[in-house]
Amino acid sequence: MPGVYASGVDLPDGYVAFVKASCPTCQLVAPALVRLWETRAPLTVYSQDDPAFPQGAEPLDDTDLRFSYEAHIEVVPTLLRLQAGVVVDRLEGWLRTDWERVTGINELGAGLPPYRAGCASRTLDPGMPEQLAIRYGGEKLRSRGVEVAEQEDEFEAMSEWGWTDGLPIVPPTRARVLRMLEATSRDPQDVVAVVPPDLAECTVEKAAINALMAGCRPEYLPVVLTALEAACTTEFNIHGLLATTWSAGPVIIVNGPVAQRIGMNSGGNVLGQGNRANATIGRALQLIVRNVGGGRPGGVDRATHGNPGKYTFCFAEDEHGSPWEPLSVERGLPAGTSAVTLFAGSGVQPLVDQQSRTADSLARTLAACLQAVAHPKLALTWDAVLVVSPEHARVFNEAGWTKARLRESLDGLLRRPGAEMVRGAGGIAEGMPASLAGAEIPKFRPGGLLIVHAGGTAGMFSAIIGGWASGAVGSEPVTREVRE
Amino acid sequence: MSTTELLDPTSERRPAARQRVTRPSSLKGLTVGLLDISKPRGDVFLDRLEELLSGRGVEVLRFRKPTFTKPAPVDLRYEIRVKCDAVVEALAD
């Protein structure tokens, strides 16, 4: 493939060949290189494995792959022709007519076949690109390096530096971070979001470091980046969510094909432990808020109790087994789109109903339990996610209830007379303002109740994830498409 | 064994340390702002504070954040800065 290439490396002018002895095509081409050498043409041969190969062409040792890496060699043999430091011809593999044209020697390939594909350059061996990037390509990463002394335990050191949420983290070495960054086509220095409370710019690189520390596999990174973008919007208000005395933290709900592709759990124990993607994506977001944003418990995080979900809270909706449209579709994205929805959630309250066999009865159970979110006498200021299990969804499905039908029923059931909810009513000082005594009060604001389908196939249980100050005064759920 | 190099996961910056304004030695002739962050019963505390300060001849101005969940808007912070010599922020629950 002839062409003009700019070369940023210090290669000699004339012909420059890259070969390895273990490549059959290079063995085949060796006589042609020796012939070119014998014409006293300006030829430099770099050998990637055997510094003595090819004999008779005085090869130079490139077993450390420095020249191969810097010349971006992907195939051996590669023949370059340079003029005044610029690559003016580049041939990969063996095509006799090309080699003879570029060298100007008609019989260069005498006795050789017209064409042989080359082999992969050693620079592309498994694990090698990362090693070489570290060795020669340090410019890609901008984060400062921190040394762990010889006698120091790196896990203890990272904990002392305040990098962790209390659990051990994966040590962010350059090689691991570079591998993580391969999962995205985005430039490592792209700014993903400005992270509160310090309002620090979080680059793809910083997000990757924290995702790695959280235990993410590289393929989770696009979900982490999208969750970070969504969390740092004005609507979601992660600043307030971090600072609040309330228990809540960010909950990430994943929809669409990405969930299955990266192996997320939407079934049994969906809100529990044991699935790496669920566990580490939620944790990555929290580590970014901690390390990049500077948000820490006792600092800007003023939670009275917090909740275990503040370590990590991420799960996928079971779309396959659901009788209803997914949350992301309900929230405006096309079906089949990968998406995350961020919700300011305060913890999980499971609920039981093993007796209801009619949709109406089950809806009454759900409403009765939802009424207790935050306080049974408070309404409109707390959102909630209702996680409907497969066995409960089956009851609605058998009755032909769509999600809209369930919503309509819950809307009606969740209205209570203001007189029962105002301050002082029922002997409880907490409650709605006295001015609402004559009103009928809905528990949730419009759009304040999110419904998803997830959980194991056995169990007539559902779960409520309570929210936080809702809407413009606090947090609005935010749904974003995951671009991979 | 050799040292291990890890990449810093933080923003690598500390917010510039800001110097606090010196505390006034007396409130005489000063204007004090009372900032209600919009938490329930914050006004109860500030009403009493206003009563006490006004009783001592201090000029008091009242301010209110739109919501306690978000930082005070830039304009509100600016207004407090230009109008007041000192400010008391009420955190209540």
Tab-separated table of N, CA, C and O in Angstrom, chain A residues 141 143-148 150 163 172 174 198-200 206 209-210 213 237 239-240 245 291-292 468 472-474, chain B residues 1-15 39-41 66-71 77 91-93:
chain	number	residue	atom	x	y	z
A	141	LEU	N	-1.709	9.177	28.824
A	141	LEU	CA	-2.327	9.374	30.138
A	141	LEU	C	-1.777	10.627	30.804
A	141	LEU	O	-0.597	10.918	30.717
A	143	SER	N	-2.830	11.514	34.190
A	143	SER	CA	-2.897	11.478	35.652
A	143	SER	C	-1.505	11.335	36.247
A	143	SER	O	-0.668	10.618	35.710
A	144	ARG	N	-1.307	11.999	37.383
A	144	ARG	CA	0.011	11.889	37.990
A	144	ARG	C	0.165	10.502	38.616
A	144	ARG	O	-0.791	9.900	39.087
A	145	GLY	N	1.405	10.025	38.583
A	145	GLY	CA	1.687	8.732	39.181
A	145	GLY	C	1.966	8.899	40.666
A	145	GLY	O	2.544	9.891	41.087
A	146	VAL	N	1.509	7.934	41.430
A	146	VAL	CA	1.764	7.951	42.874
A	146	VAL	C	2.511	6.667	43.200
A	146	VAL	O	2.076	5.575	42.851
A	147	GLU	N	3.656	6.802	43.852
A	147	GLU	CA	4.492	5.641	44.132
A	147	GLU	C	4.082	4.965	45.438
A	147	GLU	O	3.873	5.633	46.447
A	148	VAL	N	3.986	3.652	45.381
A	148	VAL	CA	3.830	2.882	46.608
A	148	VAL	C	5.209	2.326	46.922
A	148	VAL	O	5.820	1.662	46.081
A	150	GLU	N	8.387	0.245	48.416
A	150	GLU	CA	8.667	-1.191	48.361
A	150	GLU	C	8.074	-1.950	49.547
A	150	GLU	O	7.512	-3.020	49.389
A	163	TRP	N	-8.769	6.886	48.963
A	163	TRP	CA	-9.308	6.594	47.634
A	163	TRP	C	-10.507	5.640	47.670
A	163	TRP	O	-11.187	5.479	46.674
A	172	PRO	N	-4.968	0.968	40.597
A	172	PRO	CA	-5.000	1.506	39.227
A	172	PRO	C	-3.604	1.665	38.620
A	172	PRO	O	-3.028	2.747	38.634
A	174	ARG	N	-0.947	1.656	35.381
A	174	ARG	CA	-1.057	2.170	34.012
A	174	ARG	C	-1.598	1.121	33.049
A	174	ARG	O	-2.458	1.406	32.217
A	198	ASP	N	-16.852	19.589	44.305
A	198	ASP	CA	-15.725	20.468	43.954
A	198	ASP	C	-15.847	21.062	42.553
A	198	ASP	O	-15.014	21.867	42.154
A	199	LEU	N	-16.873	20.610	41.804
A	199	LEU	CA	-17.037	21.024	40.413
A	199	LEU	C	-15.749	20.791	39.625
A	199	LEU	O	-15.263	21.658	38.910
A	200	ALA	N	-15.205	19.584	39.781
A	200	ALA	CA	-13.983	19.207	39.076
A	200	ALA	C	-14.350	18.499	37.776
A	200	ALA	O	-15.283	17.694	37.743
A	206	LYS	N	-9.994	9.786	34.061
A	206	LYS	CA	-10.283	9.737	35.501
A	206	LYS	C	-11.446	8.791	35.785
A	206	LYS	O	-11.446	8.072	36.787
A	209	ILE	N	-10.116	5.290	35.591
A	209	ILE	CA	-9.329	4.917	36.778
A	209	ILE	C	-10.265	4.499	37.917
A	209	ILE	O	-10.081	3.459	38.555
A	210	ASN	N	-11.293	5.300	38.143
A	210	ASN	CA	-12.218	4.991	39.236
A	210	ASN	C	-13.057	3.749	38.939
A	210	ASN	O	-13.348	2.965	39.843
A	213	MET	N	-10.867	0.861	39.657
A	213	MET	CA	-10.736	0.669	41.103
A	213	MET	C	-11.984	-0.002	41.673
A	213	MET	O	-11.903	-0.811	42.590
A	237	ASN	N	-29.100	16.562	39.972
A	237	ASN	CA	-28.637	17.262	41.181
A	237	ASN	C	-27.887	16.352	42.144
A	237	ASN	O	-28.262	16.208	43.310
A	239	HIS	N	-25.220	16.942	43.525
A	239	HIS	CA	-24.663	17.753	44.610
A	239	HIS	C	-25.585	17.703	45.836
A	239	HIS	O	-25.173	17.362	46.938
A	240	GLY	N	-26.857	18.025	45.597
A	240	GLY	CA	-27.809	18.019	46.698
A	240	GLY	C	-27.991	16.632	47.276
A	240	GLY	O	-28.110	16.440	48.485
A	245	THR	N	-29.063	15.316	54.374
A	245	THR	CA	-29.059	14.495	55.583
A	245	THR	C	-29.892	13.220	55.385
A	245	THR	O	-29.788	12.279	56.147
A	291	ASN	N	-13.757	10.675	44.666
A	291	ASN	CA	-12.365	11.015	44.343
A	291	ASN	C	-12.221	12.228	43.432
A	291	ASN	O	-11.338	13.054	43.637
A	292	VAL	N	-13.057	12.312	42.411
A	292	VAL	CA	-12.948	13.441	41.483
A	292	VAL	C	-13.730	14.631	42.038
A	292	VAL	O	-13.238	15.747	42.085
A	468	TRP	N	-36.226	10.826	47.308
A	468	TRP	CA	-35.703	11.980	48.054
A	468	TRP	C	-36.516	13.190	47.625
A	468	TRP	O	-37.433	13.046	46.830
A	472	ALA	N	-37.957	19.823	40.934
A	472	ALA	CA	-37.056	20.974	40.838
A	472	ALA	C	-36.418	21.338	42.186
A	472	ALA	O	-35.316	21.856	42.221
A	473	VAL	N	-37.104	21.050	43.310
A	473	VAL	CA	-36.480	21.398	44.589
A	473	VAL	C	-35.382	20.409	44.964
A	473	VAL	O	-34.545	20.695	45.822
A	474	GLY	N	-35.385	19.229	44.360
A	474	GLY	CA	-34.383	18.224	44.714
A	474	GLY	C	-33.840	17.537	43.486
A	474	GLY	O	-32.981	18.075	42.799
B	1	MET	N	12.035	-6.850	44.413
B	1	MET	CA	10.834	-6.012	44.529
B	1	MET	C	11.131	-4.588	44.129
B	1	MET	O	12.195	-4.064	44.349
B	2	SER	N	10.143	-3.952	43.543
B	2	SER	CA	10.342	-2.551	43.200
B	2	SER	C	9.097	-1.777	43.610
B	2	SER	O	8.114	-2.361	44.029
B	3	THR	N	9.152	-0.471	43.487
B	3	THR	CA	7.984	0.326	43.845
B	3	THR	C	6.904	0.140	42.794
B	3	THR	O	7.191	-0.152	41.630
B	4	THR	N	5.664	0.305	43.216
B	4	THR	CA	4.542	0.212	42.293
B	4	THR	C	4.068	1.624	42.011
B	4	THR	O	3.969	2.443	42.924
B	5	GLU	N	3.773	1.905	40.745
B	5	GLU	CA	3.231	3.218	40.430
B	5	GLU	C	1.733	3.084	40.166
B	5	GLU	O	1.311	2.268	39.361
B	6	LEU	N	0.947	3.885	40.867
B	6	LEU	CA	-0.494	3.902	40.665
B	6	LEU	C	-0.896	5.265	40.120
B	6	LEU	O	-0.211	6.259	40.356
B	7	LEU	N	-2.017	5.285	39.400
B	7	LEU	CA	-2.473	6.560	38.840
B	7	LEU	C	-3.473	7.211	39.786
B	7	LEU	O	-4.397	6.569	40.281
B	8	ASP	N	-3.287	8.481	40.010
B	8	ASP	CA	-4.111	9.235	40.950
B	8	ASP	C	-5.554	9.335	40.443
B	8	ASP	O	-5.797	9.873	39.362
B	9	PRO	N	-6.525	8.819	41.227
B	9	PRO	CA	-7.925	8.870	40.777
B	9	PRO	C	-8.633	10.183	41.114
B	9	PRO	O	-9.802	10.341	40.798
B	10	THR	N	-7.929	11.101	41.752
B	10	THR	CA	-8.603	12.326	42.202
B	10	THR	C	-8.484	13.436	41.167
B	10	THR	O	-7.826	13.280	40.139
B	11	SER	N	-9.106	14.566	41.474
B	11	SER	CA	-9.065	15.708	40.549
B	11	SER	C	-7.690	16.371	40.571
B	11	SER	O	-7.422	17.258	39.778
B	12	GLU	N	-6.818	15.935	41.473
B	12	GLU	CA	-5.458	16.464	41.588
B	12	GLU	C	-5.442	17.957	41.874
B	12	GLU	O	-4.557	18.684	41.463
B	13	ARG	N	-6.470	18.407	42.531
B	13	ARG	CA	-6.448	19.826	42.904
B	13	ARG	C	-7.165	19.968	44.232
B	13	ARG	O	-8.034	19.204	44.576
B	14	ARG	N	-6.735	20.938	44.948
B	14	ARG	CA	-7.482	21.290	46.146
B	14	ARG	C	-8.085	22.644	45.861
B	14	ARG	O	-7.444	23.467	45.217
B	15	PRO	N	-9.296	22.865	46.342
B	15	PRO	CA	-9.868	24.198	46.146
B	15	PRO	C	-8.928	25.212	46.781
B	15	PRO	O	-8.401	24.959	47.866
B	39	LYS	N	-35.368	25.210	54.811
B	39	LYS	CA	-35.702	23.983	55.544
B	39	LYS	C	-36.819	24.305	56.528
B	39	LYS	O	-36.877	25.422	57.044
B	40	PRO	N	-37.692	23.324	56.813
B	40	PRO	CA	-38.784	23.585	57.734
B	40	PRO	C	-38.263	24.114	59.078
B	40	PRO	O	-37.280	23.595	59.590
B	41	ARG	N	-38.908	25.112	59.587
B	41	ARG	CA	-38.651	25.714	60.900
B	41	ARG	C	-37.368	26.552	60.950
B	41	ARG	O	-37.012	27.081	62.013
B	66	PRO	N	-33.989	29.315	47.221
B	66	PRO	CA	-35.191	28.681	46.641
B	66	PRO	C	-35.372	27.246	47.151
B	66	PRO	O	-36.484	26.797	47.350
B	67	THR	N	-34.288	26.512	47.340
B	67	THR	CA	-34.390	25.159	47.864
B	67	THR	C	-33.126	24.840	48.633
B	67	THR	O	-32.031	25.250	48.249
B	68	PHE	N	-33.305	24.088	49.719
B	68	PHE	CA	-32.146	23.757	50.547
B	68	PHE	C	-31.241	22.725	49.886
B	68	PHE	O	-30.134	22.507	50.318
B	69	THR	N	-31.737	22.081	48.816
B	69	THR	CA	-30.961	20.981	48.223
B	69	THR	C	-29.893	21.465	47.263
B	69	THR	O	-29.092	20.678	46.786
B	70	LYS	N	-29.929	22.730	46.922
B	70	LYS	CA	-28.955	23.220	45.935
B	70	LYS	C	-28.206	24.425	46.491
B	70	LYS	O	-28.748	25.156	47.324
B	71	PRO	N	-26.982	24.625	46.011
B	71	PRO	CA	-26.229	25.802	46.462
B	71	PRO	C	-27.014	27.079	46.161
B	71	PRO	O	-27.811	27.111	45.215
B	77	ARG	N	-26.058	35.161	46.265
B	77	ARG	CA	-24.781	35.310	46.978
B	77	ARG	C	-24.219	36.720	46.770
B	77	ARG	O	-23.698	37.343	47.692
B	91	LEU	N	-29.362	26.562	59.400
B	91	LEU	CA	-29.549	25.164	59.032
B	91	LEU	C	-30.523	24.594	60.042
B	91	LEU	O	-30.219	24.559	61.235
B	92	ALA	N	-31.681	24.183	59.594
B	92	ALA	CA	-32.675	23.710	60.556
B	92	ALA	C	-33.268	22.388	60.104
B	92	ALA	O	-33.208	22.038	58.943
B	93	ASP	N	-33.805	21.651	61.014
B	93	ASP	CA	-34.573	20.449	60.680
B	93	ASP	C	-35.575	20.202	61.792
B	93	ASP	O	-35.324	20.609	62.927
